[in-house]
């Protein structure tokens, strides 16, 4: 029986972005193990983590608690996690290891190197990128470059990361995969009762629904949209944020403080993202940093008009410059929102054409296309890594 291990710092990385890879490996006859910090609640609530564990059990996938920390300065947790991963690898003698996220990826690759186990690492967006803060380049770039020497296969999911890694890094192979794949059929427009959903959300007929989906954290940058909407000052606009995270209470206090709490709605973790996207008049994705965002792809798959930050990954998916804004410039965000709200009322055809163009581009990121590429990588790795 061939065994493989998949690691990530938190369970959401596996549950949201790697179940397709687990399916491929199970079909190939691997005994699959997953290791991450199941105690972490910064992204998923306890209920969602428990549901994920049950899903792994149903699939026959073994799961292991590793005390990874999302804080790279927590040296004690780093050392503990290293020992836990090493113990796991020595116990099960894995044929293949696939790691994700910077912290888990760093620890796992070092353990694999010291124990002569070959490894795949997927970079879901390097912390260094064009326009990134200097400290990111000073800290993360040299670390990733050094780790590339002990990485057998380095997978990148956007064009900017691929070009940089191919030119500057020394991994055994540097590959480009168009994201983690999206089920375009699942998110296709027309499979939701939009009128019913909008009523459920408390919207009136002429209300304008804006939607963002993502963790409530600094990187996802919801605050700039909240502050921009205060300046836009349109009582018909209702902004819905689906997601949870460490800044939830801070954001709730902010909307009360600036007196727009009646127009900003926190939905928490939701299972009806497709319906929400279809119900929205405009989807906003204000992230400061991304690899290739699945949440944005889901909105595009619903043919919902989108505006987003002009950053790596987002600009792979949305090419219309009028739909991109500077995520650190509130005037840029305000202008983009106002332009699109005006279009939604006066030129619906232009909005629909933009959404259709984004949708056509999305087919290269379809789940089946990504699955075919990952299937080849795993098959080749199975031969090479054994």
GROMACS .gro file of C-alpha atoms in nm:
model
  386
    1UNK     CA    1   0.000   0.000   0.000
    2UNK     CA    2   0.143   0.337  -0.106
    3UNK     CA    3   0.105   0.607   0.158
    4UNK     CA    4   0.093   0.982   0.111
    5UNK     CA    5   0.082   1.271   0.357
    6UNK     CA    6  -0.078   1.610   0.295
    7UNK     CA    7   0.004   1.891   0.537
    8UNK     CA    8  -0.125   2.245   0.584
    9UNK     CA    9  -0.122   2.485   0.877
   10UNK     CA   10  -0.503   2.493   0.917
   11UNK     CA   11  -0.778   2.249   0.806
   12UNK     CA   12  -0.954   2.501   0.579
   13UNK     CA   13  -0.664   2.482   0.332
   14UNK     CA   14  -0.728   2.109   0.290
   15UNK     CA   15  -1.107   2.122   0.309
   16UNK     CA   16  -1.156   2.413   0.072
   17UNK     CA   17  -0.875   2.365  -0.176
   18UNK     CA   18  -0.748   2.006  -0.172
   19UNK     CA   19  -1.038   1.762  -0.160
   20UNK     CA   20  -1.003   1.715  -0.533
   21UNK     CA   21  -0.637   1.621  -0.487
   22UNK     CA   22  -0.731   1.375  -0.213
   23UNK     CA   23  -0.986   1.218  -0.449
   24UNK     CA   24  -0.719   1.176  -0.718
   25UNK     CA   25  -0.480   1.011  -0.472
   26UNK     CA   26  -0.746   0.775  -0.337
   27UNK     CA   27  -0.834   0.671  -0.692
   28UNK     CA   28  -0.465   0.600  -0.752
   29UNK     CA   29  -0.466   0.358  -0.457
   30UNK     CA   30  -0.285   0.572  -0.201
   31UNK     CA   31  -0.352   0.547   0.170
   32UNK     CA   32  -0.403   0.917   0.236
   33UNK     CA   33  -0.314   1.099   0.558
   34UNK     CA   34  -0.390   1.463   0.641
   35UNK     CA   35  -0.200   1.660   0.906
   36UNK     CA   36  -0.281   2.013   1.023
   37UNK     CA   37  -0.383   2.208   1.332
   38UNK     CA   38  -0.740   2.091   1.385
   39UNK     CA   39  -0.753   2.299   1.704
   40UNK     CA   40  -0.714   2.626   1.513
   41UNK     CA   41  -1.034   2.834   1.497
   42UNK     CA   42  -0.905   3.146   1.321
   43UNK     CA   43  -1.061   3.050   0.987
   44UNK     CA   44  -1.321   2.780   1.049
   45UNK     CA   45  -1.557   2.756   1.349
   46UNK     CA   46  -1.562   2.436   1.555
   47UNK     CA   47  -1.872   2.303   1.379
   48UNK     CA   48  -1.706   2.327   1.037
   49UNK     CA   49  -1.386   2.160   1.161
   50UNK     CA   50  -1.586   1.872   1.311
   51UNK     CA   51  -1.776   1.833   0.984
   52UNK     CA   52  -1.449   1.820   0.794
   53UNK     CA   53  -1.314   1.548   1.023
   54UNK     CA   54  -1.630   1.343   0.963
   55UNK     CA   55  -1.585   1.389   0.589
   56UNK     CA   56  -1.227   1.258   0.612
   57UNK     CA   57  -1.350   0.957   0.809
   58UNK     CA   58  -1.612   0.877   0.544
   59UNK     CA   59  -1.342   0.884   0.278
   60UNK     CA   60  -1.114   0.660   0.481
   61UNK     CA   61  -0.853   0.935   0.516
   62UNK     CA   62  -0.643   0.932   0.834
   63UNK     CA   63  -0.605   1.266   1.012
   64UNK     CA   64  -0.340   1.385   1.256
   65UNK     CA   65  -0.316   1.684   1.489
   66UNK     CA   66  -0.001   1.892   1.434
   67UNK     CA   67   0.038   2.205   1.646
   68UNK     CA   68   0.124   2.436   1.357
   69UNK     CA   69   0.093   2.805   1.443
   70UNK     CA   70   0.003   3.078   1.193
   71UNK     CA   71   0.248   3.302   1.381
   72UNK     CA   72   0.604   3.248   1.249
   73UNK     CA   73   0.742   3.414   1.564
   74UNK     CA   74   0.602   3.136   1.784
   75UNK     CA   75   0.928   2.940   1.795
   76UNK     CA   76   0.804   2.699   2.061
   77UNK     CA   77   0.513   2.588   1.841
   78UNK     CA   78   0.745   2.564   1.539
   79UNK     CA   79   0.977   2.325   1.724
   80UNK     CA   80   0.686   2.119   1.855
   81UNK     CA   81   0.528   2.095   1.510
   82UNK     CA   82   0.863   1.990   1.361
   83UNK     CA   83   0.893   1.703   1.608
   84UNK     CA   84   0.534   1.597   1.546
   85UNK     CA   85   0.575   1.592   1.167
   86UNK     CA   86   0.904   1.403   1.193
   87UNK     CA   87   0.747   1.144   1.422
   88UNK     CA   88   0.462   1.100   1.173
   89UNK     CA   89   0.692   1.058   0.874
   90UNK     CA   90   0.916   0.806   1.052
   91UNK     CA   91   0.613   0.608   1.171
   92UNK     CA   92   0.431   0.575   0.838
   93UNK     CA   93   0.723   0.590   0.590
   94UNK     CA   94   0.526   0.789   0.333
   95UNK     CA   95   0.594   0.744  -0.040
   96UNK     CA   96   0.475   1.094  -0.120
   97UNK     CA   97   0.432   1.418   0.075
   98UNK     CA   98   0.240   1.721  -0.052
   99UNK     CA   99   0.252   2.032   0.166
  100UNK     CA  100   0.070   2.365   0.158
  101UNK     CA  101   0.087   2.707   0.331
  102UNK     CA  102   0.413   2.878   0.434
  103UNK     CA  103   0.449   2.753   0.793
  104UNK     CA  104   0.349   2.391   0.732
  105UNK     CA  105   0.535   2.399   0.400
  106UNK     CA  106   0.857   2.514   0.566
  107UNK     CA  107   0.849   2.261   0.849
  108UNK     CA  108   0.738   1.971   0.629
  109UNK     CA  109   1.004   2.031   0.365
  110UNK     CA  110   1.285   2.049   0.620
  111UNK     CA  111   1.164   1.726   0.784
  112UNK     CA  112   1.138   1.553   0.446
  113UNK     CA  113   1.487   1.665   0.346
  114UNK     CA  114   1.645   1.545   0.670
  115UNK     CA  115   1.461   1.213   0.645
  116UNK     CA  116   1.525   1.158   0.272
  117UNK     CA  117   1.159   1.183   0.171
  118UNK     CA  118   1.084   1.369  -0.148
  119UNK     CA  119   0.819   1.637  -0.142
  120UNK     CA  120   0.576   1.852  -0.344
  121UNK     CA  121   0.499   2.206  -0.229
  122UNK     CA  122   0.211   2.415  -0.364
  123UNK     CA  123   0.262   2.789  -0.320
  124UNK     CA  124  -0.086   2.939  -0.296
  125UNK     CA  125   0.063   3.286  -0.347
  126UNK     CA  126   0.410   3.383  -0.227
  127UNK     CA  127   0.421   3.658   0.038
  128UNK     CA  128   0.662   3.846  -0.191
  129UNK     CA  129   0.515   3.984  -0.511
  130UNK     CA  130   0.525   4.295  -0.724
  131UNK     CA  131   0.430   4.579  -0.492
  132UNK     CA  132   0.470   4.377  -0.170
  133UNK     CA  133   0.616   4.550   0.138
  134UNK     CA  134   0.996   4.545   0.156
  135UNK     CA  135   0.988   4.339   0.475
  136UNK     CA  136   0.812   4.061   0.283
  137UNK     CA  137   1.097   4.052   0.035
  138UNK     CA  138   1.359   4.066   0.310
  139UNK     CA  139   1.201   3.784   0.513
  140UNK     CA  140   1.005   3.552   0.287
  141UNK     CA  141   1.195   3.565  -0.042
  142UNK     CA  142   1.530   3.433   0.091
  143UNK     CA  143   1.348   3.164   0.293
  144UNK     CA  144   1.150   3.037  -0.008
  145UNK     CA  145   1.457   3.053  -0.231
  146UNK     CA  146   1.658   2.847   0.018
  147UNK     CA  147   1.373   2.596   0.062
  148UNK     CA  148   1.345   2.556  -0.315
  149UNK     CA  149   1.676   2.365  -0.307
  150UNK     CA  150   1.510   2.091  -0.102
  151UNK     CA  151   1.178   2.092  -0.291
  152UNK     CA  152   1.134   1.824  -0.556
  153UNK     CA  153   0.828   1.980  -0.720
  154UNK     CA  154   0.720   2.340  -0.667
  155UNK     CA  155   0.368   2.415  -0.791
  156UNK     CA  156   0.262   2.777  -0.848
  157UNK     CA  157  -0.095   2.887  -0.920
  158UNK     CA  158  -0.055   3.226  -1.086
  159UNK     CA  159   0.160   3.356  -1.370
  160UNK     CA  160   0.364   3.604  -1.166
  161UNK     CA  161   0.476   3.344  -0.910
  162UNK     CA  162   0.552   3.092  -1.185
  163UNK     CA  163   0.775   3.327  -1.381
  164UNK     CA  164   0.966   3.433  -1.070
  165UNK     CA  165   1.009   3.078  -0.936
  166UNK     CA  166   1.112   2.942  -1.276
  167UNK     CA  167   1.378   3.209  -1.313
  168UNK     CA  168   1.507   3.247  -0.956
  169UNK     CA  169   1.445   2.924  -0.765
  170UNK     CA  170   1.619   2.586  -0.776
  171UNK     CA  171   1.345   2.330  -0.716
  172UNK     CA  172   1.368   1.999  -0.899
  173UNK     CA  173   1.068   2.107  -1.108
  174UNK     CA  174   0.873   2.432  -1.115
  175UNK     CA  175   0.521   2.389  -1.252
  176UNK     CA  176   0.221   2.612  -1.316
  177UNK     CA  177  -0.130   2.487  -1.238
  178UNK     CA  178  -0.425   2.724  -1.296
  179UNK     CA  179  -0.543   2.734  -0.936
  180UNK     CA  180  -0.708   2.457  -0.739
  181UNK     CA  181  -1.003   2.426  -0.976
  182UNK     CA  182  -1.363   2.541  -0.955
  183UNK     CA  183  -1.684   2.353  -1.028
  184UNK     CA  184  -1.826   2.599  -1.279
  185UNK     CA  185  -2.147   2.395  -1.309
  186UNK     CA  186  -2.209   2.418  -0.934
  187UNK     CA  187  -2.184   2.797  -0.947
  188UNK     CA  188  -2.357   2.850  -1.280
  189UNK     CA  189  -2.624   3.117  -1.290
  190UNK     CA  190  -2.986   3.009  -1.293
  191UNK     CA  191  -2.981   2.745  -1.018
  192UNK     CA  192  -3.103   2.983  -0.745
  193UNK     CA  193  -3.426   3.165  -0.667
  194UNK     CA  194  -3.276   3.515  -0.660
  195UNK     CA  195  -3.594   3.694  -0.556
  196UNK     CA  196  -3.643   3.453  -0.265
  197UNK     CA  197  -3.282   3.489  -0.152
  198UNK     CA  198  -3.294   3.869  -0.160
  199UNK     CA  199  -3.615   3.869   0.046
  200UNK     CA  200  -3.451   3.628   0.289
  201UNK     CA  201  -3.171   3.882   0.329
  202UNK     CA  202  -3.422   4.158   0.400
  203UNK     CA  203  -3.370   4.350   0.077
  204UNK     CA  204  -3.631   4.565  -0.088
  205UNK     CA  205  -3.683   4.564  -0.466
  206UNK     CA  206  -3.471   4.873  -0.536
  207UNK     CA  207  -3.195   4.798  -0.285
  208UNK     CA  208  -2.845   4.743  -0.423
  209UNK     CA  209  -2.673   4.432  -0.286
  210UNK     CA  210  -2.295   4.431  -0.260
  211UNK     CA  211  -2.124   4.108  -0.151
  212UNK     CA  212  -1.779   4.003  -0.032
  213UNK     CA  213  -1.677   3.651   0.070
  214UNK     CA  214  -1.367   3.586   0.277
  215UNK     CA  215  -1.208   3.555   0.616
  216UNK     CA  216  -1.245   3.861   0.838
  217UNK     CA  217  -0.877   3.940   0.861
  218UNK     CA  218  -0.643   4.220   0.762
  219UNK     CA  219  -0.531   4.052   0.439
  220UNK     CA  220  -0.888   4.031   0.304
  221UNK     CA  221  -0.919   4.408   0.358
  222UNK     CA  222  -1.296   4.439   0.415
  223UNK     CA  223  -1.239   4.753   0.618
  224UNK     CA  224  -1.160   4.969   0.315
  225UNK     CA  225  -1.495   4.879   0.157
  226UNK     CA  226  -1.678   4.960   0.481
  227UNK     CA  227  -1.510   5.301   0.501
  228UNK     CA  228  -1.566   5.363   0.129
  229UNK     CA  229  -1.939   5.296   0.166
  230UNK     CA  230  -1.959   5.555   0.442
  231UNK     CA  231  -1.823   5.807   0.192
  232UNK     CA  232  -2.051   5.687  -0.090
  233UNK     CA  233  -2.343   5.753   0.145
  234UNK     CA  234  -2.618   5.574  -0.047
  235UNK     CA  235  -2.890   5.432   0.185
  236UNK     CA  236  -3.001   5.188  -0.086
  237UNK     CA  237  -2.668   5.007  -0.076
  238UNK     CA  238  -2.648   4.702   0.149
  239UNK     CA  239  -2.309   4.537   0.192
  240UNK     CA  240  -2.302   4.170   0.294
  241UNK     CA  241  -1.985   3.998   0.415
  242UNK     CA  242  -1.984   3.617   0.427
  243UNK     CA  243  -1.709   3.477   0.645
  244UNK     CA  244  -1.572   3.471   0.996
  245UNK     CA  245  -1.241   3.564   1.153
  246UNK     CA  246  -1.046   3.744   1.420
  247UNK     CA  247  -1.157   4.095   1.312
  248UNK     CA  248  -1.531   4.029   1.320
  249UNK     CA  249  -1.598   4.216   1.644
  250UNK     CA  250  -1.368   4.499   1.535
  251UNK     CA  251  -1.561   4.541   1.209
  252UNK     CA  252  -1.896   4.529   1.387
  253UNK     CA  253  -1.780   4.803   1.622
  254UNK     CA  254  -1.654   5.006   1.327
  255UNK     CA  255  -1.986   5.005   1.138
  256UNK     CA  256  -2.165   5.115   1.455
  257UNK     CA  257  -1.907   5.387   1.517
  258UNK     CA  258  -1.945   5.535   1.168
  259UNK     CA  259  -2.324   5.482   1.175
  260UNK     CA  260  -2.371   5.244   0.880
  261UNK     CA  261  -2.459   4.932   1.081
  262UNK     CA  262  -2.804   4.920   0.915
  263UNK     CA  263  -2.638   4.881   0.575
  264UNK     CA  264  -2.350   4.644   0.652
  265UNK     CA  265  -2.444   4.284   0.732
  266UNK     CA  266  -2.215   4.012   0.869
  267UNK     CA  267  -2.336   3.671   0.753
  268UNK     CA  268  -2.073   3.450   0.917
  269UNK     CA  269  -1.982   3.116   0.763
  270UNK     CA  270  -2.228   3.027   0.485
  271UNK     CA  271  -2.302   2.720   0.276
  272UNK     CA  272  -2.509   2.912   0.016
  273UNK     CA  273  -2.229   3.112  -0.150
  274UNK     CA  274  -2.354   3.037  -0.502
  275UNK     CA  275  -2.701   3.170  -0.419
  276UNK     CA  276  -2.556   3.478  -0.249
  277UNK     CA  277  -2.336   3.554  -0.550
  278UNK     CA  278  -2.628   3.521  -0.789
  279UNK     CA  279  -2.844   3.746  -0.572
  280UNK     CA  280  -2.579   4.020  -0.555
  281UNK     CA  281  -2.579   4.320  -0.788
  282UNK     CA  282  -2.204   4.359  -0.746
  283UNK     CA  283  -1.934   4.138  -0.595
  284UNK     CA  284  -1.636   4.313  -0.431
  285UNK     CA  285  -1.306   4.143  -0.361
  286UNK     CA  286  -1.072   4.394  -0.189
  287UNK     CA  287  -0.789   4.162  -0.082
  288UNK     CA  288  -0.437   4.299  -0.037
  289UNK     CA  289  -0.268   3.967  -0.119
  290UNK     CA  290  -0.385   3.655  -0.304
  291UNK     CA  291  -0.253   3.358  -0.494
  292UNK     CA  292  -0.547   3.277  -0.721
  293UNK     CA  293  -0.867   3.341  -0.521
  294UNK     CA  294  -1.136   3.074  -0.536
  295UNK     CA  295  -1.394   3.311  -0.386
  296UNK     CA  296  -1.350   3.550  -0.679
  297UNK     CA  297  -1.372   3.261  -0.927
  298UNK     CA  298  -1.699   3.149  -0.769
  299UNK     CA  299  -1.852   3.493  -0.819
  300UNK     CA  300  -1.731   3.501  -1.179
  301UNK     CA  301  -1.877   3.152  -1.237
  302UNK     CA  302  -2.215   3.292  -1.129
  303UNK     CA  303  -2.177   3.563  -1.398
  304UNK     CA  304  -2.204   3.827  -1.129
  305UNK     CA  305  -2.041   4.164  -1.210
  306UNK     CA  306  -1.723   4.196  -1.004
  307UNK     CA  307  -1.476   4.462  -0.899
  308UNK     CA  308  -1.155   4.366  -0.723
  309UNK     CA  309  -0.816   4.483  -0.605
  310UNK     CA  310  -0.552   4.518  -0.873
  311UNK     CA  311  -0.315   4.252  -0.738
  312UNK     CA  312  -0.147   3.932  -0.850
  313UNK     CA  313  -0.400   3.653  -0.896
  314UNK     CA  314  -0.700   3.885  -0.924
  315UNK     CA  315  -0.562   4.036  -1.244
  316UNK     CA  316  -0.522   3.684  -1.387
  317UNK     CA  317  -0.900   3.652  -1.362
  318UNK     CA  318  -1.026   4.007  -1.429
  319UNK     CA  319  -0.862   4.193  -1.718
  320UNK     CA  320  -1.088   4.499  -1.749
  321UNK     CA  321  -0.893   4.785  -1.590
  322UNK     CA  322  -1.216   4.965  -1.500
  323UNK     CA  323  -1.303   4.677  -1.267
  324UNK     CA  324  -0.974   4.695  -1.075
  325UNK     CA  325  -0.887   4.929  -0.787
  326UNK     CA  326  -0.593   5.007  -0.564
  327UNK     CA  327  -0.668   4.814  -0.239
  328UNK     CA  328  -0.486   5.070  -0.027
  329UNK     CA  329  -0.641   5.381  -0.183
  330UNK     CA  330  -0.992   5.455  -0.059
  331UNK     CA  331  -1.054   5.707  -0.340
  332UNK     CA  332  -0.986   5.431  -0.594
  333UNK     CA  333  -1.233   5.200  -0.420
  334UNK     CA  334  -1.501   5.471  -0.398
  335UNK     CA  335  -1.465   5.557  -0.767
  336UNK     CA  336  -1.491   5.193  -0.871
  337UNK     CA  337  -1.802   5.132  -0.659
  338UNK     CA  338  -1.975   5.448  -0.779
  339UNK     CA  339  -1.899   5.375  -1.145
  340UNK     CA  340  -2.040   5.025  -1.124
  341UNK     CA  341  -2.349   5.126  -0.930
  342UNK     CA  342  -2.415   5.391  -1.193
  343UNK     CA  343  -2.369   5.132  -1.469
  344UNK     CA  344  -2.600   4.886  -1.296
  345UNK     CA  345  -2.878   5.144  -1.320
  346UNK     CA  346  -2.799   5.302  -1.658
  347UNK     CA  347  -2.611   5.047  -1.866
  348UNK     CA  348  -2.693   4.694  -1.753
  349UNK     CA  349  -2.572   4.556  -2.088
  350UNK     CA  350  -2.214   4.672  -2.019
  351UNK     CA  351  -2.222   4.510  -1.676
  352UNK     CA  352  -2.346   4.183  -1.823
  353UNK     CA  353  -2.088   4.190  -2.104
  354UNK     CA  354  -1.808   4.236  -1.850
  355UNK     CA  355  -1.937   3.945  -1.642
  356UNK     CA  356  -1.964   3.727  -1.953
  357UNK     CA  357  -1.604   3.803  -2.057
  358UNK     CA  358  -1.478   3.706  -1.710
  359UNK     CA  359  -1.687   3.388  -1.726
  360UNK     CA  360  -1.543   3.276  -2.061
  361UNK     CA  361  -1.190   3.323  -1.929
  362UNK     CA  362  -1.273   3.107  -1.629
  363UNK     CA  363  -1.294   2.780  -1.823
  364UNK     CA  364  -0.917   2.732  -1.812
  365UNK     CA  365  -0.952   2.715  -1.432
  366UNK     CA  366  -1.231   2.456  -1.435
  367UNK     CA  367  -1.197   2.170  -1.187
  368UNK     CA  368  -1.166   1.904  -1.454
  369UNK     CA  369  -0.885   2.091  -1.632
  370UNK     CA  370  -0.692   2.127  -1.306
  371UNK     CA  371  -0.765   1.766  -1.210
  372UNK     CA  372  -0.609   1.636  -1.531
  373UNK     CA  373  -0.288   1.829  -1.463
  374UNK     CA  374  -0.267   1.718  -1.099
  375UNK     CA  375  -0.335   1.358  -1.198
  376UNK     CA  376  -0.029   1.367  -1.425
  377UNK     CA  377   0.187   1.524  -1.152
  378UNK     CA  378   0.088   1.262  -0.896
  379UNK     CA  379   0.139   0.975  -1.138
  380UNK     CA  380   0.482   1.100  -1.235
  381UNK     CA  381   0.566   1.165  -0.869
  382UNK     CA  382   0.454   0.816  -0.776
  383UNK     CA  383   0.707   0.673  -1.018
  384UNK     CA  384   0.989   0.913  -0.932
  385UNK     CA  385   0.934   0.937  -0.558
  386UNK     CA  386   0.906   0.566  -0.493
   0.00000   0.00000   0.00000
